[in-house]
Tab-separated table of C-alpha atoms in Angstrom:
chain	number	residue	atom	x	y	z
O	1	MET	CA	-45.226	43.553	-90.735
O	2	LYS	CA	-43.282	41.276	-88.564
O	3	LYS	CA	-39.548	41.134	-88.180
O	4	ILE	CA	-36.801	43.732	-88.234
O	5	MET	CA	-33.744	42.874	-90.317
O	6	LYS	CA	-30.413	44.639	-90.507
O	7	ILE	CA	-29.231	46.022	-93.831
O	8	GLY	CA	-25.535	46.417	-94.394
O	9	GLY	CA	-24.046	49.538	-95.860
O	10	GLY	CA	-23.069	47.643	-98.995
O	11	LEU	CA	-26.538	47.578	-100.557
O	12	LEU	CA	-25.706	49.992	-103.333
O	13	LEU	CA	-22.338	48.340	-103.975
O	14	GLY	CA	-24.004	44.957	-104.213
O	15	LEU	CA	-26.588	46.347	-106.577
O	16	ALA	CA	-23.960	47.987	-108.750
O	17	LEU	CA	-21.730	44.938	-109.015
O	18	GLY	CA	-24.568	42.532	-109.655
O	19	ALA	CA	-26.390	44.780	-112.055
O	20	GLY	CA	-23.255	45.493	-114.043
O	21	ALA	CA	-22.908	41.806	-114.729
O	22	VAL	CA	-26.307	41.638	-116.390
O	23	GLY	CA	-26.402	45.129	-117.852
O	24	ILE	CA	-29.330	46.743	-116.021
O	25	SER	CA	-29.634	50.350	-115.014
O	26	LEU	CA	-29.563	51.230	-111.328
O	27	LEU	CA	-30.647	54.836	-111.649
O	28	PRO	CA	-34.421	55.047	-111.296
O	29	PRO	CA	-35.617	58.590	-111.923
O	30	ARG	CA	-36.087	60.730	-108.822
O	31	ILE	CA	-39.459	61.914	-110.099
O	32	THR	CA	-41.675	59.735	-112.253
O	33	ALA	CA	-43.768	60.994	-115.126
O	34	ALA	CA	-46.763	61.092	-112.786
O	35	ARG	CA	-48.203	64.495	-112.001
O	36	PRO	CA	-46.678	66.000	-108.825
O	37	ARG	CA	-49.068	65.963	-105.891
O	38	SER	CA	-50.335	69.006	-104.100
O	39	GLN	CA	-49.513	69.673	-100.439
O	40	PRO	CA	-50.349	66.452	-98.542
O	41	VAL	CA	-53.389	66.332	-96.303
O	42	PHE	CA	-52.704	64.713	-92.919
O	43	ASP	CA	-53.740	61.055	-92.991
O	44	SER	CA	-54.918	59.335	-89.812
O	45	GLY	CA	-55.335	55.670	-90.707
O	46	ALA	CA	-55.862	52.259	-89.118
O	47	TRP	CA	-55.901	48.621	-90.170
O	48	VAL	CA	-58.701	46.106	-89.790
O	49	VAL	CA	-57.393	42.548	-90.246
O	50	SER	CA	-59.226	39.642	-91.840
O	51	TRP	CA	-58.664	37.244	-88.901
O	52	ASP	CA	-60.075	39.599	-86.261
O	53	PHE	CA	-62.588	41.464	-88.379
O	54	PRO	CA	-65.613	41.765	-86.044
O	55	GLU	CA	-63.591	43.354	-83.228
O	56	GLY	CA	-61.507	45.493	-85.555
O	57	ASN	CA	-64.522	46.705	-87.477
O	58	ARG	CA	-66.333	47.536	-84.234
O	59	GLU	CA	-63.405	49.677	-83.119
O	60	ALA	CA	-63.209	51.359	-86.531
O	61	ARG	CA	-66.814	52.456	-86.107
O	62	MET	CA	-66.036	53.813	-82.639
O	63	ILE	CA	-63.190	56.041	-83.863
O	64	GLN	CA	-64.286	56.777	-87.428
O	65	SER	CA	-64.493	60.514	-86.720
O	66	GLN	CA	-60.717	60.455	-86.112
O	67	LEU	CA	-59.814	58.565	-89.293
O	68	ASN	CA	-59.093	59.574	-92.865
O	69	SER	CA	-58.602	55.990	-94.020
O	70	VAL	CA	-59.294	52.397	-92.993
O	71	SER	CA	-57.309	49.563	-94.582
O	72	TYR	CA	-58.581	45.999	-94.942
O	73	PHE	CA	-55.594	43.722	-94.356
O	74	GLY	CA	-56.649	40.683	-96.351
O	75	GLY	CA	-54.921	40.533	-99.742
O	76	VAL	CA	-52.510	37.612	-100.328
O	77	LEU	CA	-51.031	35.669	-103.269
O	78	ASP	CA	-51.553	32.113	-104.446
O	79	GLY	CA	-48.802	29.881	-105.829
O	80	GLN	CA	-49.025	31.481	-109.275
O	81	GLY	CA	-49.037	35.052	-108.013
O	82	LYS	CA	-52.773	35.590	-108.350
O	83	ILE	CA	-54.209	38.047	-105.816
O	84	LEU	CA	-56.669	36.517	-103.355
O	85	VAL	CA	-58.795	38.589	-100.975
O	86	THR	CA	-59.393	36.633	-97.779
O	87	GLY	CA	-61.807	36.837	-94.873
O	88	PRO	CA	-65.092	38.793	-94.605
O	89	TRP	CA	-64.196	41.390	-97.229
O	90	ARG	CA	-67.791	41.457	-98.465
O	91	THR	CA	-68.874	42.714	-95.045
O	92	PHE	CA	-66.130	45.339	-95.154
O	93	ARG	CA	-67.349	46.344	-98.614
O	94	GLY	CA	-70.683	47.333	-97.099
O	95	GLU	CA	-69.153	49.495	-94.364
O	96	GLN	CA	-69.433	53.264	-94.798
O	97	PHE	CA	-67.153	55.094	-92.376
O	98	THR	CA	-67.504	58.866	-92.099
O	99	ARG	CA	-65.461	61.698	-90.610
O	100	PHE	CA	-67.687	64.700	-89.949
O	101	ARG	CA	-69.987	63.648	-92.824
O	102	ALA	CA	-67.067	63.159	-95.217
O	103	PRO	CA	-66.458	59.567	-96.369
O	104	VAL	CA	-63.410	57.799	-94.962
O	105	ARG	CA	-61.313	56.237	-97.721
O	106	LYS	CA	-60.993	52.455	-97.706
O	107	TYR	CA	-57.825	50.673	-98.838
O	108	LEU	CA	-57.179	47.038	-99.702
O	109	THR	CA	-53.833	45.871	-98.298
O	110	VAL	CA	-52.015	43.204	-100.326
O	111	THR	CA	-49.045	41.332	-98.833
O	112	ASN	CA	-46.544	38.823	-100.178
O	113	ASP	CA	-47.885	36.094	-97.918
O	114	VAL	CA	-48.252	33.166	-100.306
O	115	TYR	CA	-50.798	30.354	-100.107
O	116	PRO	CA	-49.437	27.899	-102.721
O	117	TYR	CA	-52.669	25.891	-102.910
O	118	GLY	CA	-55.186	28.621	-102.118
O	119	VAL	CA	-56.435	29.933	-98.793
O	120	LYS	CA	-58.545	26.837	-98.108
O	121	VAL	CA	-55.300	24.895	-97.625
O	122	LYS	CA	-53.546	26.251	-94.544
O	123	GLU	CA	-50.021	25.816	-95.896
O	124	LYS	CA	-48.544	29.298	-96.065
O	125	LYS	CA	-45.265	30.948	-97.032
O	126	PRO	CA	-45.143	34.238	-95.121
O	127	LYS	CA	-43.322	37.142	-96.749
O	128	ASP	CA	-42.293	35.048	-99.756
O	129	THR	CA	-39.758	36.819	-101.967
O	130	GLU	CA	-39.079	33.925	-104.346
O	131	LEU	CA	-42.477	34.256	-106.005
O	132	LEU	CA	-42.190	38.027	-105.837
O	133	ASP	CA	-38.892	37.932	-107.737
O	134	GLY	CA	-40.649	36.276	-110.649
O	135	LEU	CA	-43.545	38.728	-110.609
O	136	LEU	CA	-41.147	41.690	-110.689
O	137	ALA	CA	-38.468	40.252	-112.990
O	138	THR	CA	-39.322	41.979	-116.288
O	139	PRO	CA	-41.216	45.068	-117.454
O	140	GLU	CA	-43.909	42.766	-118.811
O	141	SER	CA	-44.322	40.793	-115.584
O	142	ARG	CA	-44.329	43.977	-113.488
O	143	LYS	CA	-46.985	45.523	-115.706
O	144	ALA	CA	-49.130	42.388	-115.476
O	145	HIS	CA	-48.798	42.266	-111.691
O	146	GLY	CA	-49.698	45.938	-111.384
O	147	GLU	CA	-52.777	45.435	-113.532
O	148	ALA	CA	-53.778	42.426	-111.414
O	149	LEU	CA	-53.453	44.448	-108.206
O	150	LEU	CA	-55.651	47.235	-109.525
O	151	GLN	CA	-58.140	44.707	-110.885
O	152	ALA	CA	-58.320	43.072	-107.428
O	153	LEU	CA	-59.834	46.277	-106.047
O	154	LYS	CA	-62.968	45.875	-108.124
O	155	GLY	CA	-65.921	44.696	-106.106
O	156	THR	CA	-64.193	45.162	-102.735
O	157	GLY	CA	-65.576	48.617	-102.016
O	158	CYS	CA	-61.997	49.900	-101.624
O	159	SER	CA	-60.954	52.907	-103.669
O	160	GLY	CA	-57.279	52.785	-102.629
O	161	LEU	CA	-54.518	50.185	-102.987
O	162	GLU	CA	-51.944	49.455	-100.297
O	163	ILE	CA	-48.839	47.331	-100.889
O	164	ASP	CA	-47.101	45.623	-97.960
O	165	TYR	CA	-44.336	43.535	-99.540
O	166	GLU	CA	-41.733	42.585	-96.949
O	167	GLN	CA	-38.208	41.170	-96.716
O	168	VAL	CA	-37.482	42.675	-100.128
O	169	TRP	CA	-34.304	44.489	-98.994
O	170	LYS	CA	-32.252	41.375	-98.241
O	171	ASN	CA	-31.504	40.711	-101.916
O	172	PRO	CA	-30.128	43.650	-103.963
O	173	PHE	CA	-31.848	42.478	-107.136
O	174	THR	CA	-35.195	42.122	-105.384
O	175	ALA	CA	-34.727	45.587	-103.870
O	176	TYR	CA	-33.988	47.134	-107.258
O	177	ARG	CA	-36.890	45.388	-108.964
O	178	TYR	CA	-39.274	46.394	-106.207
O	179	VAL	CA	-38.406	50.093	-106.451
O	180	LYS	CA	-38.724	49.848	-110.229
O	181	PHE	CA	-42.108	48.195	-109.771
O	182	LEU	CA	-43.269	51.017	-107.503
O	183	GLN	CA	-42.416	53.554	-110.208
O	184	GLU	CA	-44.439	51.658	-112.782
O	185	LEU	CA	-47.331	50.814	-110.451
O	186	ASN	CA	-47.597	54.468	-109.483
O	187	LEU	CA	-48.136	55.411	-113.130
O	188	GLN	CA	-50.762	52.685	-113.526
O	189	ALA	CA	-52.553	53.827	-110.369
O	190	GLU	CA	-52.420	57.487	-111.410
O	191	GLU	CA	-53.971	56.602	-114.747
O	192	LYS	CA	-56.892	54.913	-113.006
O	193	LYS	CA	-57.060	57.587	-110.278
O	194	VAL	CA	-56.399	55.010	-107.547
O	195	PRO	CA	-54.628	56.313	-104.402
O	196	LEU	CA	-51.526	54.225	-103.659
O	197	ARG	CA	-49.904	53.591	-100.275
O	198	VAL	CA	-46.671	51.654	-99.752
O	199	ILE	CA	-45.938	50.104	-96.349
O	200	LEU	CA	-42.232	49.781	-95.532
O	201	GLU	CA	-40.436	47.762	-92.859
O	202	PRO	CA	-38.138	49.458	-90.338
O	203	ASP	CA	-35.066	48.232	-92.228
O	204	VAL	CA	-35.948	50.115	-95.424
O	205	PRO	CA	-32.726	51.676	-96.803
O	206	ALA	CA	-34.280	55.124	-97.112
O	207	ASN	CA	-30.915	56.804	-97.632
O	208	SER	CA	-29.639	54.308	-100.231
O	209	LEU	CA	-32.432	54.010	-102.782
O	210	ILE	CA	-34.363	56.636	-104.713
O	211	PHE	CA	-38.084	56.046	-104.297
O	212	PRO	CA	-40.561	57.487	-106.809
O	213	GLU	CA	-42.760	60.407	-105.897
O	214	GLY	CA	-46.498	59.788	-105.964
O	215	PRO	CA	-47.426	57.075	-103.446
O	216	GLU	CA	-47.868	57.707	-99.743
O	217	TYR	CA	-45.046	55.934	-97.908
O	218	VAL	CA	-45.715	54.525	-94.434
O	219	ILE	CA	-42.787	53.273	-92.326
O	220	MET	CA	-43.513	50.784	-89.536
O	221	ALA	CA	-42.234	51.991	-86.171
O	222	TYR	CA	-42.741	48.709	-84.332
O	223	ASN	CA	-41.384	45.247	-83.585
O	224	LEU	CA	-38.198	46.519	-81.991
O	225	TYR	CA	-38.927	43.511	-79.778
O	226	GLY	CA	-41.430	40.798	-80.607
O	227	THR	CA	-41.827	37.190	-81.678
O	228	HIS	CA	-38.455	37.365	-83.452
O	229	SER	CA	-36.535	38.313	-80.286
O	230	SER	CA	-35.555	36.137	-77.342
O	231	THR	CA	-35.181	39.231	-75.160
O	232	PRO	CA	-38.407	40.820	-73.847
O	233	GLY	CA	-39.078	44.465	-74.540
O	234	PRO	CA	-41.479	47.006	-76.064
O	235	LYS	CA	-42.550	47.092	-79.691
O	236	ALA	CA	-40.915	50.522	-79.833
O	237	ASP	CA	-39.059	52.935	-77.597
O	238	MET	CA	-38.442	56.631	-78.159
O	239	ALA	CA	-34.944	56.121	-79.569
O	240	PHE	CA	-36.340	53.633	-82.103
O	241	VAL	CA	-39.230	55.965	-82.952
O	242	ASP	CA	-36.707	58.754	-83.586
O	243	ARG	CA	-34.703	56.529	-85.948
O	244	MET	CA	-37.833	55.667	-87.888
O	245	LEU	CA	-38.844	59.332	-88.056
O	246	ASP	CA	-35.433	60.135	-89.539
O	247	LYS	CA	-36.144	57.562	-92.253
O	248	VAL	CA	-39.617	58.967	-92.826
O	249	ALA	CA	-38.074	62.394	-93.419
O	250	ARG	CA	-35.915	60.948	-96.216
O	251	MET	CA	-38.885	59.528	-98.130
O	252	PRO	CA	-40.836	61.464	-100.777
O	253	ARG	CA	-43.985	63.122	-99.483
O	254	PRO	CA	-46.558	62.280	-98.424
O	255	HIS	CA	-44.659	60.241	-95.846
O	256	SER	CA	-46.179	58.703	-92.731
O	257	ILE	CA	-45.386	56.513	-89.750
O	258	ALA	CA	-47.263	53.577	-88.216
O	259	PHE	CA	-47.412	52.519	-84.566
O	260	ALA	CA	-48.602	49.203	-83.147
O	261	THR	CA	-51.091	48.408	-80.434
O	262	GLY	CA	-50.810	45.360	-78.185
O	263	GLY	CA	-47.582	43.652	-77.267
O	264	CYS	CA	-45.830	40.338	-76.735
O	265	VAL	CA	-45.426	37.645	-74.054
O	266	TRP	CA	-42.255	35.653	-73.393
O	267	GLU	CA	-42.510	32.364	-71.509
O	268	PRO	CA	-39.850	29.676	-70.936
O	269	GLY	CA	-40.134	26.708	-73.246
O	270	GLN	CA	-42.518	28.479	-75.617
O	271	PRO	CA	-42.039	30.776	-78.589
O	272	PRO	CA	-42.931	34.420	-77.916
O	273	ARG	CA	-46.488	35.303	-78.880
O	274	PHE	CA	-48.282	38.520	-79.708
O	275	VAL	CA	-51.105	39.668	-77.437
O	276	THR	CA	-53.679	42.413	-77.695
O	277	GLU	CA	-54.014	45.026	-74.981
O	278	LYS	CA	-57.077	43.195	-73.634
O	279	GLU	CA	-55.187	39.896	-73.502
O	280	ALA	CA	-52.221	41.528	-71.765
O	281	ARG	CA	-54.457	43.143	-69.143
O	282	ALA	CA	-56.270	39.851	-68.565
O	283	LEU	CA	-52.938	38.074	-68.096
O	284	ALA	CA	-51.808	40.702	-65.580
O	285	ALA	CA	-55.053	40.279	-63.636
O	286	LYS	CA	-54.762	36.483	-63.723
O	287	THR	CA	-51.220	36.566	-62.351
O	288	GLY	CA	-52.040	39.287	-59.830
O	289	LYS	CA	-49.427	41.674	-61.194
O	290	LYS	CA	-49.749	45.428	-61.631
O	291	PRO	CA	-48.128	46.620	-64.880
O	292	GLU	CA	-45.490	49.336	-64.624
O	293	ARG	CA	-44.768	52.008	-67.225
O	294	ASP	CA	-41.319	52.029	-68.802
O	295	GLU	CA	-39.865	55.534	-69.066
O	296	LYS	CA	-37.877	54.940	-72.278
O	297	SER	CA	-40.823	53.574	-74.256
O	298	GLN	CA	-43.926	54.559	-72.274
O	299	ALA	CA	-45.019	50.919	-72.697
O	300	LEU	CA	-46.455	48.850	-69.842
O	301	HIS	CA	-44.759	45.674	-68.625
O	302	PHE	CA	-44.932	43.060	-65.879
O	303	ALA	CA	-43.262	39.794	-64.923
O	304	ALA	CA	-44.928	36.896	-63.144
O	305	LYS	CA	-44.556	33.265	-62.209
O	306	ASN	CA	-46.552	30.559	-63.927
O	307	GLY	CA	-46.601	26.780	-63.772
O	308	LYS	CA	-43.520	26.457	-65.977
O	309	GLY	CA	-41.383	29.224	-64.541
O	310	SER	CA	-41.668	32.929	-65.227
O	311	LEU	CA	-43.194	35.041	-67.950
O	312	GLU	CA	-42.734	38.640	-69.041
O	313	CYS	CA	-45.185	40.789	-70.962
O	314	TRP	CA	-44.741	44.178	-72.643
O	315	TYR	CA	-47.608	46.023	-74.304
O	316	ALA	CA	-48.895	49.425	-75.377
O	317	ASP	CA	-51.981	51.240	-74.125
O	318	GLY	CA	-53.548	54.608	-74.901
O	319	GLU	CA	-50.861	56.533	-73.010
O	320	THR	CA	-48.148	54.711	-74.958
O	321	LEU	CA	-49.725	55.461	-78.324
O	322	LYS	CA	-50.258	59.108	-77.437
O	323	ALA	CA	-46.607	59.483	-76.415
O	324	TRP	CA	-45.406	57.977	-79.699
O	325	LYS	CA	-47.841	60.081	-81.700
O	326	HIS	CA	-46.735	63.228	-79.889
O	327	ARG	CA	-43.098	62.534	-80.801
O	328	ALA	CA	-44.063	62.016	-84.464
O	329	LEU	CA	-46.040	65.249	-84.566
O	330	GLU	CA	-43.119	67.118	-83.012
O	331	LYS	CA	-40.790	65.859	-85.749
O	332	GLY	CA	-43.364	66.384	-88.507
O	333	VAL	CA	-45.127	63.670	-90.520
O	334	ASP	CA	-47.902	63.643	-93.102
O	335	GLY	CA	-49.824	60.897	-91.339
O	336	ILE	CA	-49.986	58.416	-88.478
O	337	SER	CA	-51.491	54.947	-88.853
O	338	VAL	CA	-52.334	52.377	-86.181
O	339	TRP	CA	-51.602	48.651	-86.510
O	340	ARG	CA	-54.079	47.315	-85.634
O	341	LEU	CA	-57.723	47.631	-84.540
O	342	GLY	CA	-59.238	44.843	-82.441
O	343	GLY	CA	-58.524	43.785	-78.866
O	344	ASN	CA	-57.824	47.285	-77.562
O	345	GLU	CA	-59.115	47.969	-74.055
O	346	LYS	CA	-60.046	51.613	-74.580
O	347	ILE	CA	-59.527	52.417	-78.242
O	348	ARG	CA	-61.073	55.866	-77.830
O	349	SER	CA	-58.271	56.790	-75.418
O	350	TYR	CA	-55.777	56.408	-78.285
O	351	TYR	CA	-57.236	59.566	-79.833
O	352	PRO	CA	-57.173	62.821	-77.822
O	353	GLY	CA	-60.251	64.065	-79.689
O	354	LEU	CA	-62.307	61.222	-78.202
O	355	GLU	CA	-61.053	61.214	-74.630
O	356	GLU	CA	-63.867	61.081	-72.123
């Protein structure tokens, strides 16, 4: 869930030319053999991450009455493609979130972050597509990977599976194989009655590829600016949110959008770094600056001097999130998710139903 990449208009042409050379079909069915779903129920979700679990879990408890789902962001791959669940997942397994006495569904999120020698060795390949290419190369390997993903759920206390494979659109063959994999994984999940969610980066070519019906698709509406950009700015502005909502509308239903809390700091001589809302507010207080609200994004920002020059910080608060959510509800979505819980100054203010 990191960096935005630009996709050229030649994706389909590249797929067609390359696929013709090896004789593969590029026409995945519009509707898989899975049973069509009934009218979607609105999904309000949020992520709890393995590296900030205590804070994230505390916030999840505070807002559980506003949630339909909570996702544990902790699934990764080892060097052979085996799924590893990292962090305090056993503690998460014991959590029982409720929304007006109804249980809140729990998902396990699996990414293509690869730890070649296991999670105890800190060497990491973030968003690795080379290993993913091998896992998705053939019907047999895709089936085996799908079975491994569903098997990884056992013992975690999660009844739903969430896939967050990124940077898959850069290579036409990887893109094709991934969409094919989603078709097949959806059938496997349907057979085992496991709800499936697919997280998609902002650069997803929603108008170029035919995605299978069945999963819930969630498009990230964040990182317009961030650690990948040398220019400071908000994680999203309204124009960017509108572009993402247009993509959401092109996806099969149920289709959702995700917004991000926190922000980013830019300092001379240092790489940009992400900050939580609490960290951003503390930095503003330390530098004696009062954040101002940007009209185009509704994000807060401030600039200040430090020992090495100047810094600039942009971040979201409750008012920002509510403005983005309001725009999504105006356009029409089947769900809104929040990346992520933990480090939010007043998490209850993100949800109108909990405002004090």
